Amino acid sequence: MARVSQEHLDARRRQILDGAARCFARTGFHASSMQDVLAEVGLSAGAVYRYFRGKEELIAAIASEAFAAIRSAFEEASRATPPPTPDVLLGAVLRLFLEERIAGADRQAFARLIIQVWTETLRNEELAGTLTEGYDGMRAAWTTLVTAYRENGLMVADVPADHVARTLIATAQGFIAQQALFGDVSVDVLEGGLRGLMSMSGSPDAESSR
């Protein structure tokens, strides 16, 4: 019997994860059954269970891959001279995450899936570990970028790098929450808002503020 190539195995795994993400985004994680996933993917139960034992493993793999893609984008950005500013970088990452990552997935539905993943961590310790690892990785990546900003004269050095990192992560999380709750939230709005905040030159002195 001919051996199956690694390229074929990787492509099949990608097919399963993309189909599961579309299914969960459209129907909801808890409302989706494995039969729903199989129908979306167009594969037999045996073909899918060869890779994943159930929905929990699928959602953990989707989350893990998303964090890996984000970390890769941040690491590439930190090597640029000068590094892209937060508005440019966050815009690029969110477009990748919400608009390009899962072909055929509605943007608002996928944002709602992200919220479901966050809440699922309250009952799923394995998924909570994946999310914590991803969050810590993003904090470290942003901290590296803040260092690069300072070395290139783009940011003052009087705010701890981790404070900046956590604030920018919160900005991205808030944008995703807005997209999930209200829809029709353009990434352009986030980029423009950040540029506006970045354009502030500092607080007025006490005399001019009276």
Tab-separated table of C-alpha atoms in Angstrom:
chain	number	residue	atom	x	y	z
A	1	MET	CA	0.000	0.000	0.000
A	2	ALA	CA	1.390	3.388	-1.012
A	3	ARG	CA	2.497	5.691	1.796
A	4	VAL	CA	0.549	8.916	2.271
A	5	SER	CA	2.810	11.949	1.931
A	6	GLN	CA	3.233	14.462	4.751
A	7	GLU	CA	2.005	17.139	2.371
A	8	HIS	CA	-1.260	15.226	1.946
A	9	LEU	CA	-1.622	14.745	5.704
A	10	ASP	CA	-1.022	18.451	6.341
A	11	ALA	CA	-3.545	19.440	3.672
A	12	ARG	CA	-6.169	17.110	5.138
A	13	ARG	CA	-5.591	18.517	8.634
A	14	ARG	CA	-5.941	22.048	7.233
A	15	GLN	CA	-9.191	21.053	5.515
A	16	ILE	CA	-10.604	19.722	8.785
A	17	LEU	CA	-9.600	22.741	10.870
A	18	ASP	CA	-10.923	25.274	8.353
A	19	GLY	CA	-14.210	23.403	8.031
A	20	ALA	CA	-14.607	23.064	11.785
A	21	ALA	CA	-13.901	26.782	12.257
A	22	ARG	CA	-16.557	27.701	9.693
A	23	CYS	CA	-19.036	25.345	11.351
A	24	PHE	CA	-18.369	26.631	14.878
A	25	ALA	CA	-18.440	30.251	13.694
A	26	ARG	CA	-21.779	29.810	11.957
A	27	THR	CA	-23.606	27.608	14.486
A	28	GLY	CA	-21.721	28.079	17.745
A	29	PHE	CA	-19.326	25.693	19.450
A	30	HIS	CA	-21.824	24.042	21.790
A	31	ALA	CA	-24.641	23.948	19.233
A	32	SER	CA	-22.420	22.229	16.663
A	33	SER	CA	-22.145	18.452	16.717
A	34	MET	CA	-19.357	16.369	15.250
A	35	GLN	CA	-21.864	15.336	12.587
A	36	ASP	CA	-22.186	19.008	11.667
A	37	VAL	CA	-18.412	19.229	11.401
A	38	LEU	CA	-18.243	16.118	9.230
A	39	ALA	CA	-20.890	17.538	6.902
A	40	GLU	CA	-19.016	20.845	6.651
A	41	VAL	CA	-15.673	19.179	6.001
A	42	GLY	CA	-17.071	16.556	3.624
A	43	LEU	CA	-15.086	13.689	5.115
A	44	SER	CA	-15.916	10.457	6.875
A	45	ALA	CA	-15.845	10.125	10.652
A	46	GLY	CA	-12.789	7.885	10.427
A	47	ALA	CA	-10.879	10.436	8.370
A	48	VAL	CA	-11.592	13.227	10.875
A	49	TYR	CA	-11.072	11.184	14.045
A	50	ARG	CA	-7.683	10.130	12.730
A	51	TYR	CA	-6.597	13.697	13.490
A	52	PHE	CA	-8.898	14.905	16.279
A	53	ARG	CA	-10.820	13.006	18.952
A	54	GLY	CA	-13.615	15.567	19.271
A	55	LYS	CA	-14.736	19.173	19.349
A	56	GLU	CA	-12.503	20.098	22.280
A	57	GLU	CA	-9.369	19.067	20.404
A	58	LEU	CA	-10.567	20.896	17.309
A	59	ILE	CA	-11.205	24.172	19.116
A	60	ALA	CA	-7.870	23.909	20.955
A	61	ALA	CA	-6.052	23.353	17.654
A	62	ILE	CA	-7.849	26.301	16.026
A	63	ALA	CA	-6.863	28.564	18.928
A	64	SER	CA	-3.287	27.301	18.976
A	65	GLU	CA	-2.844	27.885	15.248
A	66	ALA	CA	-4.291	31.378	15.504
A	67	PHE	CA	-1.828	32.332	18.237
A	68	ALA	CA	1.041	30.833	16.232
A	69	ALA	CA	0.115	32.956	13.205
A	70	ILE	CA	-0.109	36.089	15.355
A	71	ARG	CA	3.246	35.397	17.029
A	72	SER	CA	4.835	34.894	13.615
A	73	ALA	CA	3.504	38.266	12.431
A	74	PHE	CA	4.850	40.007	15.533
A	75	GLU	CA	8.249	38.333	15.280
A	76	GLU	CA	8.564	39.355	11.642
A	77	ALA	CA	7.564	42.918	12.534
A	78	SER	CA	10.159	43.142	15.303
A	79	ARG	CA	12.911	42.365	12.779
A	80	ALA	CA	11.943	45.263	10.492
A	81	THR	CA	13.827	48.566	10.673
A	82	PRO	CA	11.985	50.614	11.677
A	83	PRO	CA	9.260	48.275	12.974
A	84	PRO	CA	5.654	48.951	11.859
A	85	THR	CA	3.767	51.225	14.236
A	86	PRO	CA	0.942	49.737	16.380
A	87	ASP	CA	-1.843	50.964	14.082
A	88	VAL	CA	-0.268	49.278	11.057
A	89	LEU	CA	0.641	46.072	12.875
A	90	LEU	CA	-2.663	45.611	14.711
A	91	GLY	CA	-4.554	46.329	11.503
A	92	ALA	CA	-2.569	43.726	9.577
A	93	VAL	CA	-2.941	41.082	12.295
A	94	LEU	CA	-6.687	41.619	12.705
A	95	ARG	CA	-7.242	41.445	8.951
A	96	LEU	CA	-5.333	38.168	8.877
A	97	PHE	CA	-7.250	36.880	11.879
A	98	LEU	CA	-10.783	37.960	10.976
A	99	GLU	CA	-10.820	38.340	7.199
A	100	GLU	CA	-8.241	36.048	5.651
A	101	ARG	CA	-7.599	33.208	8.077
A	102	ILE	CA	-10.753	31.151	7.483
A	103	ALA	CA	-12.038	31.186	3.920
A	104	GLY	CA	-15.814	31.401	3.740
A	105	ALA	CA	-16.356	32.347	7.397
A	106	ASP	CA	-18.523	35.374	8.174
A	107	ARG	CA	-16.430	37.995	9.988
A	108	GLN	CA	-18.936	38.697	12.763
A	109	ALA	CA	-19.661	35.009	13.260
A	110	PHE	CA	-15.941	34.282	13.538
A	111	ALA	CA	-15.522	37.083	16.079
A	112	ARG	CA	-18.334	35.480	18.078
A	113	LEU	CA	-16.461	32.189	17.933
A	114	ILE	CA	-13.440	33.908	19.478
A	115	ILE	CA	-15.638	35.124	22.353
A	116	GLN	CA	-16.922	31.561	22.782
A	117	VAL	CA	-13.341	30.302	22.984
A	118	TRP	CA	-12.599	32.836	25.729
A	119	THR	CA	-15.633	31.766	27.779
A	120	GLU	CA	-14.934	28.078	27.165
A	121	THR	CA	-11.635	28.453	29.015
A	122	LEU	CA	-13.642	28.837	32.249
A	123	ARG	CA	-14.578	25.139	32.104
A	124	ASN	CA	-11.843	23.618	29.936
A	125	GLU	CA	-8.440	23.581	31.621
A	126	GLU	CA	-6.597	22.409	28.505
A	127	LEU	CA	-8.042	25.222	26.424
A	128	ALA	CA	-7.334	27.666	29.255
A	129	GLY	CA	-3.696	26.571	29.121
A	130	THR	CA	-3.587	27.131	25.359
A	131	LEU	CA	-5.096	30.599	25.751
A	132	THR	CA	-2.732	31.540	28.581
A	133	GLU	CA	0.278	30.373	26.587
A	134	GLY	CA	-0.893	32.389	23.589
A	135	TYR	CA	-1.524	35.486	25.696
A	136	ASP	CA	1.900	35.244	27.321
A	137	GLY	CA	3.458	34.840	23.873
A	138	MET	CA	1.739	37.986	22.611
A	139	ARG	CA	2.849	39.946	25.678
A	140	ALA	CA	6.433	38.867	25.049
A	141	ALA	CA	6.193	39.723	21.334
A	142	TRP	CA	4.764	43.190	22.029
A	143	THR	CA	7.423	43.770	24.694
A	144	THR	CA	10.101	43.001	22.103
A	145	LEU	CA	8.432	45.427	19.702
A	146	VAL	CA	8.305	48.172	22.328
A	147	THR	CA	12.055	47.740	22.766
A	148	ALA	CA	12.462	48.060	18.996
A	149	TYR	CA	10.285	51.208	18.992
A	150	ARG	CA	12.506	52.779	21.626
A	151	GLU	CA	15.713	51.831	19.831
A	152	ASN	CA	14.350	53.522	16.703
A	153	GLY	CA	13.268	56.648	18.606
A	154	LEU	CA	9.550	55.996	18.085
A	155	MET	CA	8.505	55.708	21.745
A	156	VAL	CA	9.542	57.312	25.010
A	157	ALA	CA	11.051	55.031	27.607
A	158	ASP	CA	9.151	56.067	30.737
A	159	VAL	CA	6.342	53.451	30.529
A	160	PRO	CA	7.069	49.758	31.302
A	161	ALA	CA	7.044	47.737	28.094
A	162	ASP	CA	4.651	45.170	29.556
A	163	HIS	CA	2.119	47.924	30.311
A	164	VAL	CA	2.165	48.949	26.660
A	165	ALA	CA	1.913	45.317	25.580
A	166	ARG	CA	-1.125	44.565	27.735
A	167	THR	CA	-2.888	47.767	26.656
A	168	LEU	CA	-2.442	46.991	22.958
A	169	ILE	CA	-3.656	43.421	23.472
A	170	ALA	CA	-6.716	44.824	25.263
A	171	THR	CA	-7.317	47.131	22.294
A	172	ALA	CA	-7.385	44.158	19.922
A	173	GLN	CA	-9.631	42.186	22.285
A	174	GLY	CA	-12.031	45.109	22.541
A	175	PHE	CA	-12.194	45.428	18.759
A	176	ILE	CA	-13.006	41.715	18.434
A	177	ALA	CA	-15.720	42.076	21.101
A	178	GLN	CA	-17.257	45.025	19.203
A	179	GLN	CA	-17.233	43.015	15.986
A	180	ALA	CA	-18.883	40.056	17.737
A	181	LEU	CA	-21.567	42.127	19.463
A	182	PHE	CA	-22.395	44.769	16.880
A	183	GLY	CA	-20.866	43.738	13.564
A	184	ASP	CA	-19.861	46.031	10.713
A	185	VAL	CA	-16.708	47.211	12.503
A	186	SER	CA	-14.031	47.983	9.933
A	187	VAL	CA	-10.383	47.404	10.766
A	188	ASP	CA	-9.824	50.796	9.143
A	189	VAL	CA	-11.646	52.345	12.112
A	190	LEU	CA	-9.212	50.748	14.560
A	191	GLU	CA	-6.209	51.883	12.516
A	192	GLY	CA	-7.514	55.433	12.275
A	193	GLY	CA	-8.371	55.594	15.967
A	194	LEU	CA	-4.905	54.412	16.952
A	195	ARG	CA	-3.282	56.934	14.602
A	196	GLY	CA	-5.346	59.658	16.238
A	197	LEU	CA	-4.217	58.621	19.717
A	198	MET	CA	-0.626	58.294	18.584
A	199	SER	CA	-0.702	61.850	17.236
A	200	MET	CA	-1.206	63.336	20.719
A	201	SER	CA	1.886	65.293	21.757
A	202	GLY	CA	1.317	65.011	25.513
A	203	SER	CA	-0.704	66.618	28.282
A	204	PRO	CA	-0.834	70.427	28.398
A	205	ASP	CA	0.989	72.035	31.266
A	206	ALA	CA	-0.857	73.265	34.294
A	207	GLU	CA	-0.983	76.891	33.102
A	208	SER	CA	-2.405	76.203	29.664
A	209	SER	CA	-4.973	73.767	31.045
A	210	ARG	CA	-6.650	76.373	33.266
